[in-house]
Amino acid sequence: MDCCTPSAGRPSTPVAAPPPGSGDHRIEQVSVPAQTFAMGDAHGDGAPGDGEQPVHDVRVPAFTIDATSVTVADFRSFVTATGYRTDAEQYGWSAVFHLALTDPDQVIGQMQGTPWWLGVEGADWAHPGGPSDVAADDHPAVHVSWNDAQAYCAWAGRRLPSEAEWECAARAGLPSRRYPWGDELPAAGHALNIWQGSFPAVNTAADGFVTTAPVRTFQPNGYGLWQPVGNVWEWVADWFSPAYYAAAPVEDPQGPPDGTARVIRGGSYLCHDSYCNRYRNAARSSNTPDSSTGNTGFRTASRKS
């Protein structure tokens, strides 16, 4: 865990039973060709505890992946069709960044070690800042746990990408680059949605956004993925281990066989290089499968036949 991804601190729960039926997944698909690529941090930017090294060759078969994060509108279709209730809804609260709070009277506490994260009753995918905050349809669905993402995938006939697939898609054929477009951030600061200002009190919103941006903001990468870095963290399928890269297989790695936390990728609107330099292709973090926050969502994938 880090300052950007608080654990909900909830009791462990099993993955919810997949809802019956096959959903209508309407997100545009991006085709990623089969390839071998160098996975990991080639620049030494990452924190040792994140396990971004050693850089190692990985081969992935061809697959498709959503061009965008799953949106609020997409997630609403799933909930409407199935009656599914997310972990946040079942527990009655979720983690909201203090500048996104809309209902101060609904705060039930602060996250341990990260007081800028507040436990807020009624915060969920449809109400990201609290009960009175209505989520915009074209923004990424947040307050979604790994369990919730898995349930959506079961309904949609999809799956979460592996961590290797996610990084391959984000890199878009540019070897060893920090970002989906190259090694440097544009001087204007308008290539991605991250923090500007003095964390955690002042966000100048120089990129145009204090919290989430619509999923089709800025420019897609070379494969056609919108905002694989910045905006929201994205769940992937793998269990997290900082030691995994040293022993990972070359062929289509799927992560450790077990663990206590699942990998999240891409960073979010709260990341800044002064404290959370995780809006990079190689950056990784983790959270427990039932945790939900206002800056974590997901996108789905499928192996090409």
mmCIF file with all atom_site columns, C-alpha atoms in Angstrom, residues 70-266:
data_model
loop_
_atom_site.group_PDB
_atom_site.id
_atom_site.type_symbol
_atom_site.label_atom_id
_atom_site.label_alt_id
_atom_site.label_comp_id
_atom_site.label_asym_id
_atom_site.label_entity_id
_atom_site.label_seq_id
_atom_site.pdbx_PDB_ins_code
_atom_site.Cartn_x
_atom_site.Cartn_y
_atom_site.Cartn_z
_atom_site.occupancy
_atom_site.B_iso_or_equiv
_atom_site.pdbx_formal_charge
_atom_site.auth_seq_id
_atom_site.auth_comp_id
_atom_site.auth_asym_id
_atom_site.auth_atom_id
_atom_site.pdbx_PDB_model_num
ATOM 1   C CA . VAL A 1 70  ? -14.693 0.630   -17.682 1.00 0.00 ? 70  VAL A CA 1
ATOM 2   C CA . THR A 1 71  ? -16.931 3.671   -17.389 1.00 0.00 ? 71  THR A CA 1
ATOM 3   C CA . VAL A 1 72  ? -19.700 4.527   -14.972 1.00 0.00 ? 72  VAL A CA 1
ATOM 4   C CA . ALA A 1 73  ? -22.211 3.930   -17.775 1.00 0.00 ? 73  ALA A CA 1
ATOM 5   C CA . ASP A 1 74  ? -20.694 0.513   -18.532 1.00 0.00 ? 74  ASP A CA 1
ATOM 6   C CA . PHE A 1 75  ? -20.752 -0.480  -14.876 1.00 0.00 ? 75  PHE A CA 1
ATOM 7   C CA . ARG A 1 76  ? -24.339 0.741   -14.507 1.00 0.00 ? 76  ARG A CA 1
ATOM 8   C CA . SER A 1 77  ? -25.392 -1.603  -17.331 1.00 0.00 ? 77  SER A CA 1
ATOM 9   C CA . PHE A 1 78  ? -23.910 -4.500  -15.373 1.00 0.00 ? 78  PHE A CA 1
ATOM 10  C CA . VAL A 1 79  ? -25.571 -3.483  -12.107 1.00 0.00 ? 79  VAL A CA 1
ATOM 11  C CA . THR A 1 80  ? -28.925 -2.892  -13.789 1.00 0.00 ? 80  THR A CA 1
ATOM 12  C CA . ALA A 1 81  ? -28.844 -6.278  -15.498 1.00 0.00 ? 81  ALA A CA 1
ATOM 13  C CA . THR A 1 82  ? -27.758 -8.267  -12.458 1.00 0.00 ? 82  THR A CA 1
ATOM 14  C CA . GLY A 1 83  ? -28.664 -6.374  -9.301  1.00 0.00 ? 83  GLY A CA 1
ATOM 15  C CA . TYR A 1 84  ? -25.038 -6.734  -8.216  1.00 0.00 ? 84  TYR A CA 1
ATOM 16  C CA . ARG A 1 85  ? -23.943 -4.853  -5.085  1.00 0.00 ? 85  ARG A CA 1
ATOM 17  C CA . THR A 1 86  ? -20.306 -3.877  -4.834  1.00 0.00 ? 86  THR A CA 1
ATOM 18  C CA . ASP A 1 87  ? -18.126 -4.442  -1.795  1.00 0.00 ? 87  ASP A CA 1
ATOM 19  C CA . ALA A 1 88  ? -18.414 -0.724  -0.998  1.00 0.00 ? 88  ALA A CA 1
ATOM 20  C CA . GLU A 1 89  ? -22.206 -0.946  -1.053  1.00 0.00 ? 89  GLU A CA 1
ATOM 21  C CA . GLN A 1 90  ? -22.242 -4.077  1.098   1.00 0.00 ? 90  GLN A CA 1
ATOM 22  C CA . TYR A 1 91  ? -19.885 -2.577  3.672   1.00 0.00 ? 91  TYR A CA 1
ATOM 23  C CA . GLY A 1 92  ? -21.694 0.766   3.523   1.00 0.00 ? 92  GLY A CA 1
ATOM 24  C CA . TRP A 1 93  ? -18.616 2.947   2.957   1.00 0.00 ? 93  TRP A CA 1
ATOM 25  C CA . SER A 1 94  ? -15.522 3.473   0.845   1.00 0.00 ? 94  SER A CA 1
ATOM 26  C CA . ALA A 1 95  ? -12.327 5.563   0.816   1.00 0.00 ? 95  ALA A CA 1
ATOM 27  C CA . VAL A 1 96  ? -12.677 9.129   -0.534  1.00 0.00 ? 96  VAL A CA 1
ATOM 28  C CA . PHE A 1 97  ? -9.796  11.587  -0.973  1.00 0.00 ? 97  PHE A CA 1
ATOM 29  C CA . HIS A 1 98  ? -10.477 14.620  1.208   1.00 0.00 ? 98  HIS A CA 1
ATOM 30  C CA . LEU A 1 99  ? -10.635 17.123  -1.690  1.00 0.00 ? 99  LEU A CA 1
ATOM 31  C CA . ALA A 1 100 ? -13.286 14.965  -3.400  1.00 0.00 ? 100 ALA A CA 1
ATOM 32  C CA . LEU A 1 101 ? -15.543 14.845  -0.350  1.00 0.00 ? 101 LEU A CA 1
ATOM 33  C CA . THR A 1 102 ? -19.085 16.151  -0.899  1.00 0.00 ? 102 THR A CA 1
ATOM 34  C CA . ASP A 1 103 ? -20.781 15.011  2.314   1.00 0.00 ? 103 ASP A CA 1
ATOM 35  C CA . PRO A 1 104 ? -18.734 15.909  5.420   1.00 0.00 ? 104 PRO A CA 1
ATOM 36  C CA . ASP A 1 105 ? -21.458 14.596  7.729   1.00 0.00 ? 105 ASP A CA 1
ATOM 37  C CA . GLN A 1 106 ? -20.967 11.109  6.252   1.00 0.00 ? 106 GLN A CA 1
ATOM 38  C CA . VAL A 1 107 ? -17.296 10.781  7.271   1.00 0.00 ? 107 VAL A CA 1
ATOM 39  C CA . ILE A 1 108 ? -16.798 7.861   9.656   1.00 0.00 ? 108 ILE A CA 1
ATOM 40  C CA . GLY A 1 109 ? -13.023 8.107   10.042  1.00 0.00 ? 109 GLY A CA 1
ATOM 41  C CA . GLN A 1 110 ? -9.609  8.527   8.466   1.00 0.00 ? 110 GLN A CA 1
ATOM 42  C CA . MET A 1 111 ? -7.454  5.811   6.905   1.00 0.00 ? 111 MET A CA 1
ATOM 43  C CA . GLN A 1 112 ? -4.601  4.818   9.201   1.00 0.00 ? 112 GLN A CA 1
ATOM 44  C CA . GLY A 1 113 ? -1.327  6.369   8.031   1.00 0.00 ? 113 GLY A CA 1
ATOM 45  C CA . THR A 1 114 ? -3.009  8.303   5.206   1.00 0.00 ? 114 THR A CA 1
ATOM 46  C CA . PRO A 1 115 ? -5.284  10.884  6.873   1.00 0.00 ? 115 PRO A CA 1
ATOM 47  C CA . TRP A 1 116 ? -6.113  12.531  3.542   1.00 0.00 ? 116 TRP A CA 1
ATOM 48  C CA . TRP A 1 117 ? -8.212  9.420   2.831   1.00 0.00 ? 117 TRP A CA 1
ATOM 49  C CA . LEU A 1 118 ? -11.586 9.406   4.572   1.00 0.00 ? 118 LEU A CA 1
ATOM 50  C CA . GLY A 1 119 ? -13.989 6.565   5.160   1.00 0.00 ? 119 GLY A CA 1
ATOM 51  C CA . VAL A 1 120 ? -17.291 7.894   3.832   1.00 0.00 ? 120 VAL A CA 1
ATOM 52  C CA . GLU A 1 121 ? -20.679 6.249   4.273   1.00 0.00 ? 121 GLU A CA 1
ATOM 53  C CA . GLY A 1 122 ? -22.551 5.964   0.998   1.00 0.00 ? 122 GLY A CA 1
ATOM 54  C CA . ALA A 1 123 ? -19.504 6.468   -1.237  1.00 0.00 ? 123 ALA A CA 1
ATOM 55  C CA . ASP A 1 124 ? -19.611 3.977   -4.099  1.00 0.00 ? 124 ASP A CA 1
ATOM 56  C CA . TRP A 1 125 ? -19.284 3.675   -7.883  1.00 0.00 ? 125 TRP A CA 1
ATOM 57  C CA . ALA A 1 126 ? -22.413 5.821   -8.441  1.00 0.00 ? 126 ALA A CA 1
ATOM 58  C CA . HIS A 1 127 ? -21.528 8.362   -5.722  1.00 0.00 ? 127 HIS A CA 1
ATOM 59  C CA . PRO A 1 128 ? -17.747 8.818   -5.794  1.00 0.00 ? 128 PRO A CA 1
ATOM 60  C CA . GLY A 1 129 ? -17.528 11.770  -3.386  1.00 0.00 ? 129 GLY A CA 1
ATOM 61  C CA . GLY A 1 130 ? -20.356 10.680  -1.089  1.00 0.00 ? 130 GLY A CA 1
ATOM 62  C CA . PRO A 1 131 ? -24.131 10.148  -1.254  1.00 0.00 ? 131 PRO A CA 1
ATOM 63  C CA . SER A 1 132 ? -24.924 13.509  -2.862  1.00 0.00 ? 132 SER A CA 1
ATOM 64  C CA . ASP A 1 133 ? -22.257 13.191  -5.581  1.00 0.00 ? 133 ASP A CA 1
ATOM 65  C CA . VAL A 1 134 ? -23.574 11.714  -8.844  1.00 0.00 ? 134 VAL A CA 1
ATOM 66  C CA . ALA A 1 135 ? -20.931 10.001  -10.990 1.00 0.00 ? 135 ALA A CA 1
ATOM 67  C CA . ALA A 1 136 ? -20.563 11.161  -14.606 1.00 0.00 ? 136 ALA A CA 1
ATOM 68  C CA . ASP A 1 137 ? -21.261 8.461   -17.180 1.00 0.00 ? 137 ASP A CA 1
ATOM 69  C CA . ASP A 1 138 ? -18.083 9.042   -19.202 1.00 0.00 ? 138 ASP A CA 1
ATOM 70  C CA . HIS A 1 139 ? -15.723 8.905   -16.223 1.00 0.00 ? 139 HIS A CA 1
ATOM 71  C CA . PRO A 1 140 ? -14.092 5.680   -15.032 1.00 0.00 ? 140 PRO A CA 1
ATOM 72  C CA . ALA A 1 141 ? -16.044 3.623   -12.516 1.00 0.00 ? 141 ALA A CA 1
ATOM 73  C CA . VAL A 1 142 ? -14.209 3.866   -9.181  1.00 0.00 ? 142 VAL A CA 1
ATOM 74  C CA . HIS A 1 143 ? -14.869 2.501   -5.687  1.00 0.00 ? 143 HIS A CA 1
ATOM 75  C CA . VAL A 1 144 ? -14.691 -0.857  -7.446  1.00 0.00 ? 144 VAL A CA 1
ATOM 76  C CA . SER A 1 145 ? -12.842 -3.669  -5.673  1.00 0.00 ? 145 SER A CA 1
ATOM 77  C CA . TRP A 1 146 ? -10.937 -6.485  -7.373  1.00 0.00 ? 146 TRP A CA 1
ATOM 78  C CA . ASN A 1 147 ? -13.852 -8.721  -6.438  1.00 0.00 ? 147 ASN A CA 1
ATOM 79  C CA . ASP A 1 148 ? -16.268 -6.336  -8.165  1.00 0.00 ? 148 ASP A CA 1
ATOM 80  C CA . ALA A 1 149 ? -14.111 -6.182  -11.283 1.00 0.00 ? 149 ALA A CA 1
ATOM 81  C CA . GLN A 1 150 ? -14.066 -9.976  -11.422 1.00 0.00 ? 150 GLN A CA 1
ATOM 82  C CA . ALA A 1 151 ? -17.848 -10.081 -11.137 1.00 0.00 ? 151 ALA A CA 1
ATOM 83  C CA . TYR A 1 152 ? -18.190 -7.607  -14.010 1.00 0.00 ? 152 TYR A CA 1
ATOM 84  C CA . CYS A 1 153 ? -15.825 -9.704  -16.118 1.00 0.00 ? 153 CYS A CA 1
ATOM 85  C CA . ALA A 1 154 ? -17.852 -12.863 -15.458 1.00 0.00 ? 154 ALA A CA 1
ATOM 86  C CA . TRP A 1 155 ? -21.036 -11.099 -16.572 1.00 0.00 ? 155 TRP A CA 1
ATOM 87  C CA . ALA A 1 156 ? -19.394 -9.595  -19.657 1.00 0.00 ? 156 ALA A CA 1
ATOM 88  C CA . GLY A 1 157 ? -17.569 -12.758 -20.761 1.00 0.00 ? 157 GLY A CA 1
ATOM 89  C CA . ARG A 1 158 ? -14.261 -10.962 -20.227 1.00 0.00 ? 158 ARG A CA 1
ATOM 90  C CA . ARG A 1 159 ? -11.344 -11.162 -17.789 1.00 0.00 ? 159 ARG A CA 1
ATOM 91  C CA . LEU A 1 160 ? -8.856  -8.870  -16.135 1.00 0.00 ? 160 LEU A CA 1
ATOM 92  C CA . PRO A 1 161 ? -5.579  -8.582  -18.040 1.00 0.00 ? 161 PRO A CA 1
ATOM 93  C CA . SER A 1 162 ? -2.514  -10.182 -16.558 1.00 0.00 ? 162 SER A CA 1
ATOM 94  C CA . GLU A 1 163 ? 0.065   -7.754  -15.233 1.00 0.00 ? 163 GLU A CA 1
ATOM 95  C CA . ALA A 1 164 ? 2.339   -8.615  -18.179 1.00 0.00 ? 164 ALA A CA 1
ATOM 96  C CA . GLU A 1 165 ? -0.458  -7.976  -20.688 1.00 0.00 ? 165 GLU A CA 1
ATOM 97  C CA . TRP A 1 166 ? -1.276  -4.652  -19.047 1.00 0.00 ? 166 TRP A CA 1
ATOM 98  C CA . GLU A 1 167 ? 2.331   -3.424  -19.244 1.00 0.00 ? 167 GLU A CA 1
ATOM 99  C CA . CYS A 1 168 ? 2.706   -4.694  -22.806 1.00 0.00 ? 168 CYS A CA 1
ATOM 100 C CA . ALA A 1 169 ? -0.407  -2.774  -23.872 1.00 0.00 ? 169 ALA A CA 1
ATOM 101 C CA . ALA A 1 170 ? 0.657   0.389   -22.040 1.00 0.00 ? 170 ALA A CA 1
ATOM 102 C CA . ARG A 1 171 ? 4.116   0.355   -23.659 1.00 0.00 ? 171 ARG A CA 1
ATOM 103 C CA . ALA A 1 172 ? 2.567   0.044   -27.145 1.00 0.00 ? 172 ALA A CA 1
ATOM 104 C CA . GLY A 1 173 ? 5.764   -1.304  -28.690 1.00 0.00 ? 173 GLY A CA 1
ATOM 105 C CA . LEU A 1 174 ? 8.080   1.392   -27.273 1.00 0.00 ? 174 LEU A CA 1
ATOM 106 C CA . PRO A 1 175 ? 10.787  -0.594  -25.455 1.00 0.00 ? 175 PRO A CA 1
ATOM 107 C CA . SER A 1 176 ? 11.932  0.445   -21.972 1.00 0.00 ? 176 SER A CA 1
ATOM 108 C CA . ARG A 1 177 ? 10.188  3.823   -22.039 1.00 0.00 ? 177 ARG A CA 1
ATOM 109 C CA . ARG A 1 178 ? 8.925   5.473   -18.846 1.00 0.00 ? 178 ARG A CA 1
ATOM 110 C CA . TYR A 1 179 ? 5.596   6.520   -20.286 1.00 0.00 ? 179 TYR A CA 1
ATOM 111 C CA . PRO A 1 180 ? 3.308   5.326   -23.077 1.00 0.00 ? 180 PRO A CA 1
ATOM 112 C CA . TRP A 1 181 ? 4.698   8.056   -25.363 1.00 0.00 ? 181 TRP A CA 1
ATOM 113 C CA . GLY A 1 182 ? 8.402   8.141   -24.381 1.00 0.00 ? 182 GLY A CA 1
ATOM 114 C CA . ASP A 1 183 ? 10.722  9.059   -21.508 1.00 0.00 ? 183 ASP A CA 1
ATOM 115 C CA . GLU A 1 184 ? 9.767   12.676  -20.733 1.00 0.00 ? 184 GLU A CA 1
ATOM 116 C CA . LEU A 1 185 ? 6.673   14.444  -19.489 1.00 0.00 ? 185 LEU A CA 1
ATOM 117 C CA . PRO A 1 186 ? 5.539   17.261  -21.778 1.00 0.00 ? 186 PRO A CA 1
ATOM 118 C CA . ALA A 1 187 ? 6.414   20.660  -20.350 1.00 0.00 ? 187 ALA A CA 1
ATOM 119 C CA . ALA A 1 188 ? 2.803   21.815  -20.457 1.00 0.00 ? 188 ALA A CA 1
ATOM 120 C CA . GLY A 1 189 ? 1.708   18.961  -18.168 1.00 0.00 ? 189 GLY A CA 1
ATOM 121 C CA . HIS A 1 190 ? -1.349  18.123  -20.233 1.00 0.00 ? 190 HIS A CA 1
ATOM 122 C CA . ALA A 1 191 ? -0.542  14.554  -21.295 1.00 0.00 ? 191 ALA A CA 1
ATOM 123 C CA . LEU A 1 192 ? -2.090  12.793  -18.324 1.00 0.00 ? 192 LEU A CA 1
ATOM 124 C CA . ASN A 1 193 ? -4.203  13.343  -15.232 1.00 0.00 ? 193 ASN A CA 1
ATOM 125 C CA . ILE A 1 194 ? -1.928  13.466  -12.177 1.00 0.00 ? 194 ILE A CA 1
ATOM 126 C CA . TRP A 1 195 ? -1.411  15.781  -9.183  1.00 0.00 ? 195 TRP A CA 1
ATOM 127 C CA . GLN A 1 196 ? -0.065  19.299  -9.576  1.00 0.00 ? 196 GLN A CA 1
ATOM 128 C CA . GLY A 1 197 ? 0.625   21.448  -6.560  1.00 0.00 ? 197 GLY A CA 1
ATOM 129 C CA . SER A 1 198 ? 1.416   20.659  -2.927  1.00 0.00 ? 198 SER A CA 1
ATOM 130 C CA . PHE A 1 199 ? 0.142   17.276  -1.782  1.00 0.00 ? 199 PHE A CA 1
ATOM 131 C CA . PRO A 1 200 ? -2.219  16.678  -0.053  1.00 0.00 ? 200 PRO A CA 1
ATOM 132 C CA . ALA A 1 201 ? -3.687  20.152  0.443   1.00 0.00 ? 201 ALA A CA 1
ATOM 133 C CA . VAL A 1 202 ? -3.466  22.017  -2.884  1.00 0.00 ? 202 VAL A CA 1
ATOM 134 C CA . ASN A 1 203 ? -4.073  20.654  -6.362  1.00 0.00 ? 203 ASN A CA 1
ATOM 135 C CA . THR A 1 204 ? -3.745  23.424  -8.935  1.00 0.00 ? 204 THR A CA 1
ATOM 136 C CA . ALA A 1 205 ? -5.471  21.207  -11.529 1.00 0.00 ? 205 ALA A CA 1
ATOM 137 C CA . ALA A 1 206 ? -3.111  22.417  -14.251 1.00 0.00 ? 206 ALA A CA 1
ATOM 138 C CA . ASP A 1 207 ? -4.132  19.367  -16.286 1.00 0.00 ? 207 ASP A CA 1
ATOM 139 C CA . GLY A 1 208 ? -7.791  20.383  -15.960 1.00 0.00 ? 208 GLY A CA 1
ATOM 140 C CA . PHE A 1 209 ? -8.889  17.925  -13.288 1.00 0.00 ? 209 PHE A CA 1
ATOM 141 C CA . VAL A 1 210 ? -8.837  17.645  -9.498  1.00 0.00 ? 210 VAL A CA 1
ATOM 142 C CA . THR A 1 211 ? -10.151 14.079  -9.514  1.00 0.00 ? 211 THR A CA 1
ATOM 143 C CA . THR A 1 212 ? -11.104 11.782  -12.403 1.00 0.00 ? 212 THR A CA 1
ATOM 144 C CA . ALA A 1 213 ? -11.191 12.860  -16.040 1.00 0.00 ? 213 ALA A CA 1
ATOM 145 C CA . PRO A 1 214 ? -13.466 11.441  -18.750 1.00 0.00 ? 214 PRO A CA 1
ATOM 146 C CA . VAL A 1 215 ? -11.933 8.237   -20.073 1.00 0.00 ? 215 VAL A CA 1
ATOM 147 C CA . ARG A 1 216 ? -11.233 9.724   -23.519 1.00 0.00 ? 216 ARG A CA 1
ATOM 148 C CA . THR A 1 217 ? -9.128  12.657  -22.364 1.00 0.00 ? 217 THR A CA 1
ATOM 149 C CA . PHE A 1 218 ? -5.655  13.587  -23.669 1.00 0.00 ? 218 PHE A CA 1
ATOM 150 C CA . GLN A 1 219 ? -4.300  11.281  -26.422 1.00 0.00 ? 219 GLN A CA 1
ATOM 151 C CA . PRO A 1 220 ? -4.314  7.478   -26.770 1.00 0.00 ? 220 PRO A CA 1
ATOM 152 C CA . ASN A 1 221 ? -1.031  5.597   -26.952 1.00 0.00 ? 221 ASN A CA 1
ATOM 153 C CA . GLY A 1 222 ? 0.324   3.890   -30.062 1.00 0.00 ? 222 GLY A CA 1
ATOM 154 C CA . TYR A 1 223 ? -1.994  0.906   -29.674 1.00 0.00 ? 223 TYR A CA 1
ATOM 155 C CA . GLY A 1 224 ? -5.057  3.068   -28.987 1.00 0.00 ? 224 GLY A CA 1
ATOM 156 C CA . LEU A 1 225 ? -5.300  2.848   -25.181 1.00 0.00 ? 225 LEU A CA 1
ATOM 157 C CA . TRP A 1 226 ? -6.603  5.972   -23.488 1.00 0.00 ? 226 TRP A CA 1
ATOM 158 C CA . GLN A 1 227 ? -4.972  6.927   -20.177 1.00 0.00 ? 227 GLN A CA 1
ATOM 159 C CA . PRO A 1 228 ? -3.208  3.712   -19.223 1.00 0.00 ? 228 PRO A CA 1
ATOM 160 C CA . VAL A 1 229 ? -1.223  5.933   -16.830 1.00 0.00 ? 229 VAL A CA 1
ATOM 161 C CA . GLY A 1 230 ? -2.763  8.587   -14.619 1.00 0.00 ? 230 GLY A CA 1
ATOM 162 C CA . ASN A 1 231 ? -6.478  9.115   -14.001 1.00 0.00 ? 231 ASN A CA 1
ATOM 163 C CA . VAL A 1 232 ? -7.195  5.877   -12.094 1.00 0.00 ? 232 VAL A CA 1
ATOM 164 C CA . TRP A 1 233 ? -5.314  2.827   -10.929 1.00 0.00 ? 233 TRP A CA 1
ATOM 165 C CA . GLU A 1 234 ? -6.444  -0.331  -12.724 1.00 0.00 ? 234 GLU A CA 1
ATOM 166 C CA . TRP A 1 235 ? -6.809  -3.777  -11.217 1.00 0.00 ? 235 TRP A CA 1
ATOM 167 C CA . VAL A 1 236 ? -5.084  -6.650  -13.002 1.00 0.00 ? 236 VAL A CA 1
ATOM 168 C CA . ALA A 1 237 ? -5.476  -10.374 -12.417 1.00 0.00 ? 237 ALA A CA 1
ATOM 169 C CA . ASP A 1 238 ? -2.220  -11.152 -10.592 1.00 0.00 ? 238 ASP A CA 1
ATOM 170 C CA . TRP A 1 239 ? -1.439  -11.600 -6.941  1.00 0.00 ? 239 TRP A CA 1
ATOM 171 C CA . PHE A 1 240 ? 1.269   -9.183  -5.819  1.00 0.00 ? 240 PHE A CA 1
ATOM 172 C CA . SER A 1 241 ? 4.768   -10.107 -4.687  1.00 0.00 ? 241 SER A CA 1
ATOM 173 C CA . PRO A 1 242 ? 7.763   -7.737  -4.779  1.00 0.00 ? 242 PRO A CA 1
ATOM 174 C CA . ALA A 1 243 ? 10.014  -10.762 -5.410  1.00 0.00 ? 243 ALA A CA 1
ATOM 175 C CA . TYR A 1 244 ? 8.085   -12.175 -8.363  1.00 0.00 ? 244 TYR A CA 1
ATOM 176 C CA . TYR A 1 245 ? 10.077  -10.632 -11.220 1.00 0.00 ? 245 TYR A CA 1
ATOM 177 C CA . ALA A 1 246 ? 13.264  -12.438 -10.178 1.00 0.00 ? 246 ALA A CA 1
ATOM 178 C CA . ALA A 1 247 ? 11.599  -15.811 -10.752 1.00 0.00 ? 247 ALA A CA 1
ATOM 179 C CA . ALA A 1 248 ? 8.910   -15.003 -13.337 1.00 0.00 ? 248 ALA A CA 1
ATOM 180 C CA . PRO A 1 249 ? 8.675   -17.298 -16.364 1.00 0.00 ? 249 PRO A CA 1
ATOM 181 C CA . VAL A 1 250 ? 9.315   -15.849 -19.799 1.00 0.00 ? 250 VAL A CA 1
ATOM 182 C CA . GLU A 1 251 ? 6.214   -17.389 -21.327 1.00 0.00 ? 251 GLU A CA 1
ATOM 183 C CA . ASP A 1 252 ? 2.956   -15.574 -20.520 1.00 0.00 ? 252 ASP A CA 1
ATOM 184 C CA . PRO A 1 253 ? 3.504   -15.015 -16.757 1.00 0.00 ? 253 PRO A CA 1
ATOM 185 C CA . GLN A 1 254 ? 0.403   -15.024 -14.576 1.00 0.00 ? 254 GLN A CA 1
ATOM 186 C CA . GLY A 1 255 ? 1.868   -13.859 -11.269 1.00 0.00 ? 255 GLY A CA 1
ATOM 187 C CA . PRO A 1 256 ? 2.406   -15.734 -8.012  1.00 0.00 ? 256 PRO A CA 1
ATOM 188 C CA . PRO A 1 257 ? 0.066   -18.623 -7.174  1.00 0.00 ? 257 PRO A CA 1
ATOM 189 C CA . ASP A 1 258 ? -1.272  -16.896 -4.073  1.00 0.00 ? 258 ASP A CA 1
ATOM 190 C CA . GLY A 1 259 ? -0.949  -13.809 -1.916  1.00 0.00 ? 259 GLY A CA 1
ATOM 191 C CA . THR A 1 260 ? -2.831  -11.291 0.193   1.00 0.00 ? 260 THR A CA 1
ATOM 192 C CA . ALA A 1 261 ? -3.064  -8.370  -2.258  1.00 0.00 ? 261 ALA A CA 1
ATOM 193 C CA . ARG A 1 262 ? -3.736  -7.959  -5.986  1.00 0.00 ? 262 ARG A CA 1
ATOM 194 C CA . VAL A 1 263 ? -1.688  -5.814  -8.334  1.00 0.00 ? 263 VAL A CA 1
ATOM 195 C CA . ILE A 1 264 ? -2.891  -2.404  -9.459  1.00 0.00 ? 264 ILE A CA 1
ATOM 196 C CA . ARG A 1 265 ? -1.300  -0.554  -12.377 1.00 0.00 ? 265 ARG A CA 1
ATOM 197 C CA . GLY A 1 266 ? -1.027  2.890   -13.923 1.00 0.00 ? 266 GLY A CA 1
#
